[in-house]
């Protein structure tokens, strides 16, 4: 089955009435009348095809199997009528060769299978011709015509199949590609019937890039083929699954009775992907985000429907992934804002609008500054300071987080080295590594180059990764952390307690610091369970010879509890908010002055 427009097929049928008119001009009166009548009938058939392919834009006869068979039988009918009704026995010209025209058209438009079917009907027509005309079926003329049909099937039909496969199918999964999806969707939408509609599901695999980067592209390809096979098994027979590119797939559901059919298909897809995929001896789990758009409410042409499905897909990602969302105008507005935000963020990187703020971390016992955490902020020239929660998730989705991470790392190292030259007392600067940045195989080389360019010694740099990022691939995390640790940097696990790490894995990680998530610190006073969890984490960390940092310390009661539990370091608004490099330097000078005069922070006395 192909996805051509049918225009060549329709125009080719105009040749037949022209040939019949030419033959009628050379025939006897009685035979000329029959040929003229057949010319009118075949002309009407050609006009019908032209109307469908040009005006209605239908790619008949190859969109539907029943229609294809019906059209083939009509071609067989007029071909047989031309062969049998007029008396050709006494004529010098016989229409044996006329069968080559429909075979050629079916070979060019439909490929080998369609042209082979037409060839079989052509042979039947030739047999009937020889029987009605009293001629021998085993003649040289019939033999040469059969050879011609075989050549058309083998050459044009095979070539059409090959070109269609290249143009309309994905080479990896064997699924229809974006081009075929768009043409099929447009064909479904162009059906000029009140009930004509279509639903499009766009789905993007969650965490596929992680599998591709850590397990290799060959494994990623195997995963895509397995996903395609599994999704295809749960879709209705009328639906078409296509690979749009990368890890994005689409599903076309022509003429759904209700939008619930699209929702049901999305639910079956998500349910099918919940099961693990065995790859290279390991079990890999992967989910998907699905966006749904239904015509005519969400768009009346293919471009609009696909665009709105993509907007709904972005909404599904924002909702936490592994879910499906229908397109709504509200979602469209958010999608436009997302695109605008992405454009502005790219400009921000080019125009150096990202700035780094620093939040101090103190020794819980002495109050001495031991580290500052580098936190990125976006200083927009018109919108002012944009908080990280408004652009970091977008940066993760678009891949810009890698460039942002390197920018922050460079600025933080450069600033720490500047403080060294200014005689500021020694302390570490801590930089967060995003999950995507941590999965980069060349991360140690990137950090080494930044340290070399800035002249900063590695002992002044601390790297933070979240617990969930470390647990995505434990073996990879252990190897990467070991390399970074051997470079002389301090390694910290951020947001500890929110993930799912086990004690055995924690023991294997070459880390120095555990940072307790602020959600537990916040509940120390009023929630006995949070207090017990914090106490257990501190005991656990000390048993593994790790330091503990408490994040989000905001009250003196929280600080007192942490000091009593022998927490090593504290960080939060009680100590100091994130501040610019200049403000932090003034803060350090003030703290040192107060400490020298004996009137330092009462919290640490």
JSON list of C-alpha atoms in Angstrom, two decimals, residues 325-496:
[
{"chain": "A", "resi": 325, "resn": "UNK", "atom": "CA", "xyz": [-3.33, 15.26, 28.05]},
{"chain": "A", "resi": 326, "resn": "UNK", "atom": "CA", "xyz": [-5.91, 16.56, 25.57]},
{"chain": "A", "resi": 327, "resn": "UNK", "atom": "CA", "xyz": [-5.32, 19.81, 23.76]},
{"chain": "A", "resi": 328, "resn": "UNK", "atom": "CA", "xyz": [-7.18, 22.83, 25.13]},
{"chain": "A", "resi": 329, "resn": "UNK", "atom": "CA", "xyz": [-6.82, 26.52, 24.24]},
{"chain": "A", "resi": 330, "resn": "UNK", "atom": "CA", "xyz": [-5.36, 27.08, 27.71]},
{"chain": "A", "resi": 331, "resn": "UNK", "atom": "CA", "xyz": [-2.70, 24.47, 27.00]},
{"chain": "A", "resi": 332, "resn": "UNK", "atom": "CA", "xyz": [-2.05, 26.18, 23.65]},
{"chain": "A", "resi": 333, "resn": "UNK", "atom": "CA", "xyz": [-1.43, 29.49, 25.41]},
{"chain": "A", "resi": 334, "resn": "UNK", "atom": "CA", "xyz": [0.97, 27.80, 27.79]},
{"chain": "A", "resi": 335, "resn": "UNK", "atom": "CA", "xyz": [2.67, 26.13, 24.83]},
{"chain": "A", "resi": 336, "resn": "UNK", "atom": "CA", "xyz": [3.24, 29.50, 23.19]},
{"chain": "A", "resi": 337, "resn": "UNK", "atom": "CA", "xyz": [4.63, 30.86, 26.45]},
{"chain": "A", "resi": 338, "resn": "UNK", "atom": "CA", "xyz": [6.90, 27.83, 26.67]},
{"chain": "A", "resi": 339, "resn": "UNK", "atom": "CA", "xyz": [8.27, 28.47, 23.18]},
{"chain": "A", "resi": 340, "resn": "UNK", "atom": "CA", "xyz": [8.75, 32.14, 24.01]},
{"chain": "A", "resi": 341, "resn": "UNK", "atom": "CA", "xyz": [10.51, 31.22, 27.26]},
{"chain": "A", "resi": 342, "resn": "UNK", "atom": "CA", "xyz": [12.80, 28.77, 25.43]},
{"chain": "A", "resi": 343, "resn": "UNK", "atom": "CA", "xyz": [13.74, 31.47, 22.91]},
{"chain": "A", "resi": 344, "resn": "UNK", "atom": "CA", "xyz": [14.44, 33.97, 25.68]},
{"chain": "A", "resi": 345, "resn": "UNK", "atom": "CA", "xyz": [16.52, 31.40, 27.56]},
{"chain": "A", "resi": 346, "resn": "UNK", "atom": "CA", "xyz": [18.68, 30.74, 24.51]},
{"chain": "A", "resi": 347, "resn": "UNK", "atom": "CA", "xyz": [19.19, 34.49, 24.16]},
{"chain": "A", "resi": 348, "resn": "UNK", "atom": "CA", "xyz": [20.02, 34.69, 27.86]},
{"chain": "A", "resi": 349, "resn": "UNK", "atom": "CA", "xyz": [22.89, 32.26, 27.38]},
{"chain": "A", "resi": 350, "resn": "UNK", "atom": "CA", "xyz": [24.17, 34.25, 24.42]},
{"chain": "A", "resi": 351, "resn": "UNK", "atom": "CA", "xyz": [23.85, 37.60, 26.21]},
{"chain": "A", "resi": 352, "resn": "UNK", "atom": "CA", "xyz": [25.27, 36.45, 29.58]},
{"chain": "A", "resi": 353, "resn": "UNK", "atom": "CA", "xyz": [22.04, 37.20, 31.44]},
{"chain": "A", "resi": 354, "resn": "UNK", "atom": "CA", "xyz": [22.52, 34.26, 33.83]},
{"chain": "A", "resi": 355, "resn": "UNK", "atom": "CA", "xyz": [24.13, 35.29, 37.09]},
{"chain": "A", "resi": 356, "resn": "UNK", "atom": "CA", "xyz": [25.34, 33.21, 40.03]},
{"chain": "A", "resi": 357, "resn": "UNK", "atom": "CA", "xyz": [24.29, 33.87, 43.61]},
{"chain": "A", "resi": 358, "resn": "UNK", "atom": "CA", "xyz": [25.96, 32.28, 46.62]},
{"chain": "A", "resi": 359, "resn": "UNK", "atom": "CA", "xyz": [24.39, 30.95, 49.81]},
{"chain": "A", "resi": 360, "resn": "UNK", "atom": "CA", "xyz": [26.72, 30.40, 52.80]},
{"chain": "A", "resi": 361, "resn": "UNK", "atom": "CA", "xyz": [27.09, 27.10, 54.63]},
{"chain": "A", "resi": 362, "resn": "UNK", "atom": "CA", "xyz": [28.45, 27.20, 58.18]},
{"chain": "A", "resi": 363, "resn": "UNK", "atom": "CA", "xyz": [29.99, 24.77, 60.61]},
{"chain": "A", "resi": 364, "resn": "UNK", "atom": "CA", "xyz": [27.12, 23.99, 63.00]},
{"chain": "A", "resi": 365, "resn": "UNK", "atom": "CA", "xyz": [29.45, 23.94, 66.00]},
{"chain": "A", "resi": 366, "resn": "UNK", "atom": "CA", "xyz": [31.73, 26.94, 65.42]},
{"chain": "A", "resi": 367, "resn": "UNK", "atom": "CA", "xyz": [29.77, 29.06, 62.96]},
{"chain": "A", "resi": 368, "resn": "UNK", "atom": "CA", "xyz": [32.75, 29.18, 60.60]},
{"chain": "A", "resi": 369, "resn": "UNK", "atom": "CA", "xyz": [32.10, 29.53, 56.87]},
{"chain": "A", "resi": 370, "resn": "UNK", "atom": "CA", "xyz": [32.99, 26.21, 55.23]},
{"chain": "A", "resi": 371, "resn": "UNK", "atom": "CA", "xyz": [31.26, 26.41, 51.85]},
{"chain": "A", "resi": 372, "resn": "UNK", "atom": "CA", "xyz": [29.00, 28.51, 49.63]},
{"chain": "A", "resi": 373, "resn": "UNK", "atom": "CA", "xyz": [26.49, 26.97, 47.22]},
{"chain": "A", "resi": 374, "resn": "UNK", "atom": "CA", "xyz": [26.40, 28.47, 43.72]},
{"chain": "A", "resi": 375, "resn": "UNK", "atom": "CA", "xyz": [22.79, 29.07, 42.63]},
{"chain": "A", "resi": 376, "resn": "UNK", "atom": "CA", "xyz": [21.87, 30.31, 39.16]},
{"chain": "A", "resi": 377, "resn": "UNK", "atom": "CA", "xyz": [19.52, 33.24, 38.62]},
{"chain": "A", "resi": 378, "resn": "UNK", "atom": "CA", "xyz": [18.24, 34.78, 35.41]},
{"chain": "A", "resi": 379, "resn": "UNK", "atom": "CA", "xyz": [18.53, 38.54, 35.32]},
{"chain": "A", "resi": 380, "resn": "UNK", "atom": "CA", "xyz": [16.24, 39.48, 32.44]},
{"chain": "A", "resi": 381, "resn": "UNK", "atom": "CA", "xyz": [16.60, 43.08, 31.19]},
{"chain": "A", "resi": 382, "resn": "UNK", "atom": "CA", "xyz": [12.81, 43.64, 31.08]},
{"chain": "A", "resi": 383, "resn": "UNK", "atom": "CA", "xyz": [11.32, 41.02, 33.42]},
{"chain": "A", "resi": 384, "resn": "UNK", "atom": "CA", "xyz": [13.87, 41.42, 36.19]},
{"chain": "A", "resi": 385, "resn": "UNK", "atom": "CA", "xyz": [15.11, 38.50, 38.26]},
{"chain": "A", "resi": 386, "resn": "UNK", "atom": "CA", "xyz": [13.53, 35.19, 37.17]},
{"chain": "A", "resi": 387, "resn": "UNK", "atom": "CA", "xyz": [13.67, 32.42, 39.80]},
{"chain": "A", "resi": 388, "resn": "UNK", "atom": "CA", "xyz": [15.15, 29.04, 38.82]},
{"chain": "A", "resi": 389, "resn": "UNK", "atom": "CA", "xyz": [11.85, 27.17, 39.25]},
{"chain": "A", "resi": 390, "resn": "UNK", "atom": "CA", "xyz": [10.53, 29.09, 36.24]},
{"chain": "A", "resi": 391, "resn": "UNK", "atom": "CA", "xyz": [13.25, 28.04, 33.79]},
{"chain": "A", "resi": 392, "resn": "UNK", "atom": "CA", "xyz": [15.27, 25.08, 35.11]},
{"chain": "A", "resi": 393, "resn": "UNK", "atom": "CA", "xyz": [12.57, 22.45, 34.22]},
{"chain": "A", "resi": 394, "resn": "UNK", "atom": "CA", "xyz": [12.37, 23.92, 30.72]},
{"chain": "A", "resi": 395, "resn": "UNK", "atom": "CA", "xyz": [16.16, 23.83, 30.44]},
{"chain": "A", "resi": 396, "resn": "UNK", "atom": "CA", "xyz": [16.11, 20.14, 31.43]},
{"chain": "A", "resi": 397, "resn": "UNK", "atom": "CA", "xyz": [13.53, 19.29, 28.75]},
{"chain": "A", "resi": 398, "resn": "UNK", "atom": "CA", "xyz": [15.29, 21.20, 25.97]},
{"chain": "A", "resi": 399, "resn": "UNK", "atom": "CA", "xyz": [18.84, 20.13, 26.85]},
{"chain": "A", "resi": 400, "resn": "UNK", "atom": "CA", "xyz": [19.91, 23.70, 27.62]},
{"chain": "A", "resi": 401, "resn": "UNK", "atom": "CA", "xyz": [20.62, 22.64, 31.18]},
{"chain": "A", "resi": 402, "resn": "UNK", "atom": "CA", "xyz": [24.03, 21.32, 30.05]},
{"chain": "A", "resi": 403, "resn": "UNK", "atom": "CA", "xyz": [25.11, 24.73, 28.78]},
{"chain": "A", "resi": 404, "resn": "UNK", "atom": "CA", "xyz": [23.66, 26.41, 31.86]},
{"chain": "A", "resi": 405, "resn": "UNK", "atom": "CA", "xyz": [25.51, 23.96, 34.13]},
{"chain": "A", "resi": 406, "resn": "UNK", "atom": "CA", "xyz": [28.83, 24.67, 32.45]},
{"chain": "A", "resi": 407, "resn": "UNK", "atom": "CA", "xyz": [28.18, 28.41, 32.63]},
{"chain": "A", "resi": 408, "resn": "UNK", "atom": "CA", "xyz": [27.49, 28.24, 36.37]},
{"chain": "A", "resi": 409, "resn": "UNK", "atom": "CA", "xyz": [30.53, 26.03, 36.94]},
{"chain": "A", "resi": 410, "resn": "UNK", "atom": "CA", "xyz": [32.82, 28.46, 35.09]},
{"chain": "A", "resi": 411, "resn": "UNK", "atom": "CA", "xyz": [31.47, 31.50, 36.92]},
{"chain": "A", "resi": 412, "resn": "UNK", "atom": "CA", "xyz": [31.69, 29.82, 40.32]},
{"chain": "A", "resi": 413, "resn": "UNK", "atom": "CA", "xyz": [35.28, 28.63, 39.81]},
{"chain": "A", "resi": 414, "resn": "UNK", "atom": "CA", "xyz": [36.35, 31.99, 38.42]},
{"chain": "A", "resi": 415, "resn": "UNK", "atom": "CA", "xyz": [34.77, 33.79, 41.39]},
{"chain": "A", "resi": 416, "resn": "UNK", "atom": "CA", "xyz": [36.31, 31.43, 43.95]},
{"chain": "A", "resi": 417, "resn": "UNK", "atom": "CA", "xyz": [39.75, 32.03, 42.42]},
{"chain": "A", "resi": 418, "resn": "UNK", "atom": "CA", "xyz": [39.14, 35.79, 42.51]},
{"chain": "A", "resi": 419, "resn": "UNK", "atom": "CA", "xyz": [38.33, 35.56, 46.21]},
{"chain": "A", "resi": 420, "resn": "UNK", "atom": "CA", "xyz": [41.59, 33.68, 46.72]},
{"chain": "A", "resi": 421, "resn": "UNK", "atom": "CA", "xyz": [43.50, 36.54, 45.12]},
{"chain": "A", "resi": 422, "resn": "UNK", "atom": "CA", "xyz": [41.60, 39.03, 47.28]},
{"chain": "A", "resi": 423, "resn": "UNK", "atom": "CA", "xyz": [42.72, 37.23, 50.46]},
{"chain": "A", "resi": 424, "resn": "UNK", "atom": "CA", "xyz": [39.29, 35.91, 51.42]},
{"chain": "A", "resi": 425, "resn": "UNK", "atom": "CA", "xyz": [39.60, 33.00, 53.93]},
{"chain": "A", "resi": 426, "resn": "UNK", "atom": "CA", "xyz": [39.49, 29.53, 52.30]},
{"chain": "A", "resi": 427, "resn": "UNK", "atom": "CA", "xyz": [36.16, 27.76, 51.84]},
{"chain": "A", "resi": 428, "resn": "UNK", "atom": "CA", "xyz": [34.66, 25.51, 49.17]},
{"chain": "A", "resi": 429, "resn": "UNK", "atom": "CA", "xyz": [32.23, 26.54, 46.45]},
{"chain": "A", "resi": 430, "resn": "UNK", "atom": "CA", "xyz": [29.53, 23.96, 45.76]},
{"chain": "A", "resi": 431, "resn": "UNK", "atom": "CA", "xyz": [28.00, 23.54, 42.29]},
{"chain": "A", "resi": 432, "resn": "UNK", "atom": "CA", "xyz": [24.93, 21.44, 41.45]},
{"chain": "A", "resi": 433, "resn": "UNK", "atom": "CA", "xyz": [25.16, 18.97, 38.59]},
{"chain": "A", "resi": 434, "resn": "UNK", "atom": "CA", "xyz": [21.86, 18.33, 36.79]},
{"chain": "A", "resi": 435, "resn": "UNK", "atom": "CA", "xyz": [20.93, 14.69, 36.02]},
{"chain": "A", "resi": 436, "resn": "UNK", "atom": "CA", "xyz": [21.51, 15.32, 32.32]},
{"chain": "A", "resi": 437, "resn": "UNK", "atom": "CA", "xyz": [24.90, 16.93, 33.01]},
{"chain": "A", "resi": 438, "resn": "UNK", "atom": "CA", "xyz": [25.90, 14.08, 35.31]},
{"chain": "A", "resi": 439, "resn": "UNK", "atom": "CA", "xyz": [25.16, 11.56, 32.53]},
{"chain": "A", "resi": 440, "resn": "UNK", "atom": "CA", "xyz": [27.69, 13.20, 30.19]},
{"chain": "A", "resi": 441, "resn": "UNK", "atom": "CA", "xyz": [30.59, 10.85, 29.63]},
{"chain": "A", "resi": 442, "resn": "UNK", "atom": "CA", "xyz": [33.00, 13.77, 29.15]},
{"chain": "A", "resi": 443, "resn": "UNK", "atom": "CA", "xyz": [32.04, 15.46, 32.44]},
{"chain": "A", "resi": 444, "resn": "UNK", "atom": "CA", "xyz": [35.46, 14.90, 34.11]},
{"chain": "A", "resi": 445, "resn": "UNK", "atom": "CA", "xyz": [37.20, 16.40, 31.08]},
{"chain": "A", "resi": 446, "resn": "UNK", "atom": "CA", "xyz": [34.86, 19.42, 31.09]},
{"chain": "A", "resi": 447, "resn": "UNK", "atom": "CA", "xyz": [35.52, 20.05, 34.80]},
{"chain": "A", "resi": 448, "resn": "UNK", "atom": "CA", "xyz": [39.27, 19.55, 34.38]},
{"chain": "A", "resi": 449, "resn": "UNK", "atom": "CA", "xyz": [39.37, 22.13, 31.58]},
{"chain": "A", "resi": 450, "resn": "UNK", "atom": "CA", "xyz": [37.38, 24.66, 33.64]},
{"chain": "A", "resi": 451, "resn": "UNK", "atom": "CA", "xyz": [39.68, 24.23, 36.62]},
{"chain": "A", "resi": 452, "resn": "UNK", "atom": "CA", "xyz": [42.70, 24.62, 34.36]},
{"chain": "A", "resi": 453, "resn": "UNK", "atom": "CA", "xyz": [41.29, 27.74, 32.70]},
{"chain": "A", "resi": 454, "resn": "UNK", "atom": "CA", "xyz": [40.38, 29.43, 35.98]},
{"chain": "A", "resi": 455, "resn": "UNK", "atom": "CA", "xyz": [43.44, 28.24, 37.92]},
{"chain": "A", "resi": 456, "resn": "UNK", "atom": "CA", "xyz": [41.29, 26.98, 40.80]},
{"chain": "A", "resi": 457, "resn": "UNK", "atom": "CA", "xyz": [42.62, 24.06, 42.84]},
{"chain": "A", "resi": 458, "resn": "UNK", "atom": "CA", "xyz": [40.16, 21.12, 42.92]},
{"chain": "A", "resi": 459, "resn": "UNK", "atom": "CA", "xyz": [39.98, 21.09, 46.73]},
{"chain": "A", "resi": 460, "resn": "UNK", "atom": "CA", "xyz": [38.07, 24.36, 46.57]},
{"chain": "A", "resi": 461, "resn": "UNK", "atom": "CA", "xyz": [35.29, 22.78, 44.46]},
{"chain": "A", "resi": 462, "resn": "UNK", "atom": "CA", "xyz": [32.40, 20.67, 45.69]},
{"chain": "A", "resi": 463, "resn": "UNK", "atom": "CA", "xyz": [30.01, 18.90, 43.32]},
{"chain": "A", "resi": 464, "resn": "UNK", "atom": "CA", "xyz": [26.40, 18.12, 44.26]},
{"chain": "A", "resi": 465, "resn": "UNK", "atom": "CA", "xyz": [24.21, 15.50, 42.60]},
{"chain": "A", "resi": 466, "resn": "UNK", "atom": "CA", "xyz": [20.70, 14.58, 43.68]},
{"chain": "A", "resi": 467, "resn": "UNK", "atom": "CA", "xyz": [19.98, 11.22, 45.22]},
{"chain": "A", "resi": 468, "resn": "UNK", "atom": "CA", "xyz": [17.55, 10.34, 42.39]},
{"chain": "A", "resi": 469, "resn": "UNK", "atom": "CA", "xyz": [20.17, 11.16, 39.73]},
{"chain": "A", "resi": 470, "resn": "UNK", "atom": "CA", "xyz": [22.70, 8.88, 41.42]},
{"chain": "A", "resi": 471, "resn": "UNK", "atom": "CA", "xyz": [20.20, 6.02, 41.59]},
{"chain": "A", "resi": 472, "resn": "UNK", "atom": "CA", "xyz": [19.16, 6.08, 37.92]},
{"chain": "A", "resi": 473, "resn": "UNK", "atom": "CA", "xyz": [22.17, 3.95, 37.06]},
{"chain": "A", "resi": 474, "resn": "UNK", "atom": "CA", "xyz": [24.05, 2.91, 40.17]},
{"chain": "A", "resi": 475, "resn": "UNK", "atom": "CA", "xyz": [27.04, 1.32, 38.44]},
{"chain": "A", "resi": 476, "resn": "UNK", "atom": "CA", "xyz": [27.53, 4.35, 36.21]},
{"chain": "A", "resi": 477, "resn": "UNK", "atom": "CA", "xyz": [27.18, 6.70, 39.21]},
{"chain": "A", "resi": 478, "resn": "UNK", "atom": "CA", "xyz": [29.79, 4.79, 41.19]},
{"chain": "A", "resi": 479, "resn": "UNK", "atom": "CA", "xyz": [32.31, 4.93, 38.35]},
{"chain": "A", "resi": 480, "resn": "UNK", "atom": "CA", "xyz": [31.68, 8.60, 37.57]},
{"chain": "A", "resi": 481, "resn": "UNK", "atom": "CA", "xyz": [31.82, 9.67, 41.22]},
{"chain": "A", "resi": 482, "resn": "UNK", "atom": "CA", "xyz": [35.02, 7.71, 41.69]},
{"chain": "A", "resi": 483, "resn": "UNK", "atom": "CA", "xyz": [36.67, 9.55, 38.80]},
{"chain": "A", "resi": 484, "resn": "UNK", "atom": "CA", "xyz": [35.52, 12.93, 40.13]},
{"chain": "A", "resi": 485, "resn": "UNK", "atom": "CA", "xyz": [36.62, 12.04, 43.64]},
{"chain": "A", "resi": 486, "resn": "UNK", "atom": "CA", "xyz": [40.09, 11.06, 42.42]},
{"chain": "A", "resi": 487, "resn": "UNK", "atom": "CA", "xyz": [40.40, 14.49, 40.82]},
{"chain": "A", "resi": 488, "resn": "UNK", "atom": "CA", "xyz": [40.46, 15.95, 44.35]},
{"chain": "A", "resi": 489, "resn": "UNK", "atom": "CA", "xyz": [36.97, 17.42, 44.61]},
{"chain": "A", "resi": 490, "resn": "UNK", "atom": "CA", "xyz": [34.43, 17.02, 47.40]},
{"chain": "A", "resi": 491, "resn": "UNK", "atom": "CA", "xyz": [31.31, 15.04, 46.45]},
{"chain": "A", "resi": 492, "resn": "UNK", "atom": "CA", "xyz": [27.90, 15.66, 48.04]},
{"chain": "A", "resi": 493, "resn": "UNK", "atom": "CA", "xyz": [24.56, 13.88, 47.67]},
{"chain": "A", "resi": 494, "resn": "UNK", "atom": "CA", "xyz": [21.81, 16.51, 47.54]},
{"chain": "A", "resi": 495, "resn": "UNK", "atom": "CA", "xyz": [18.15, 16.17, 48.62]},
{"chain": "A", "resi": 496, "resn": "UNK", "atom": "CA", "xyz": [18.94, 13.03, 50.60]}
]
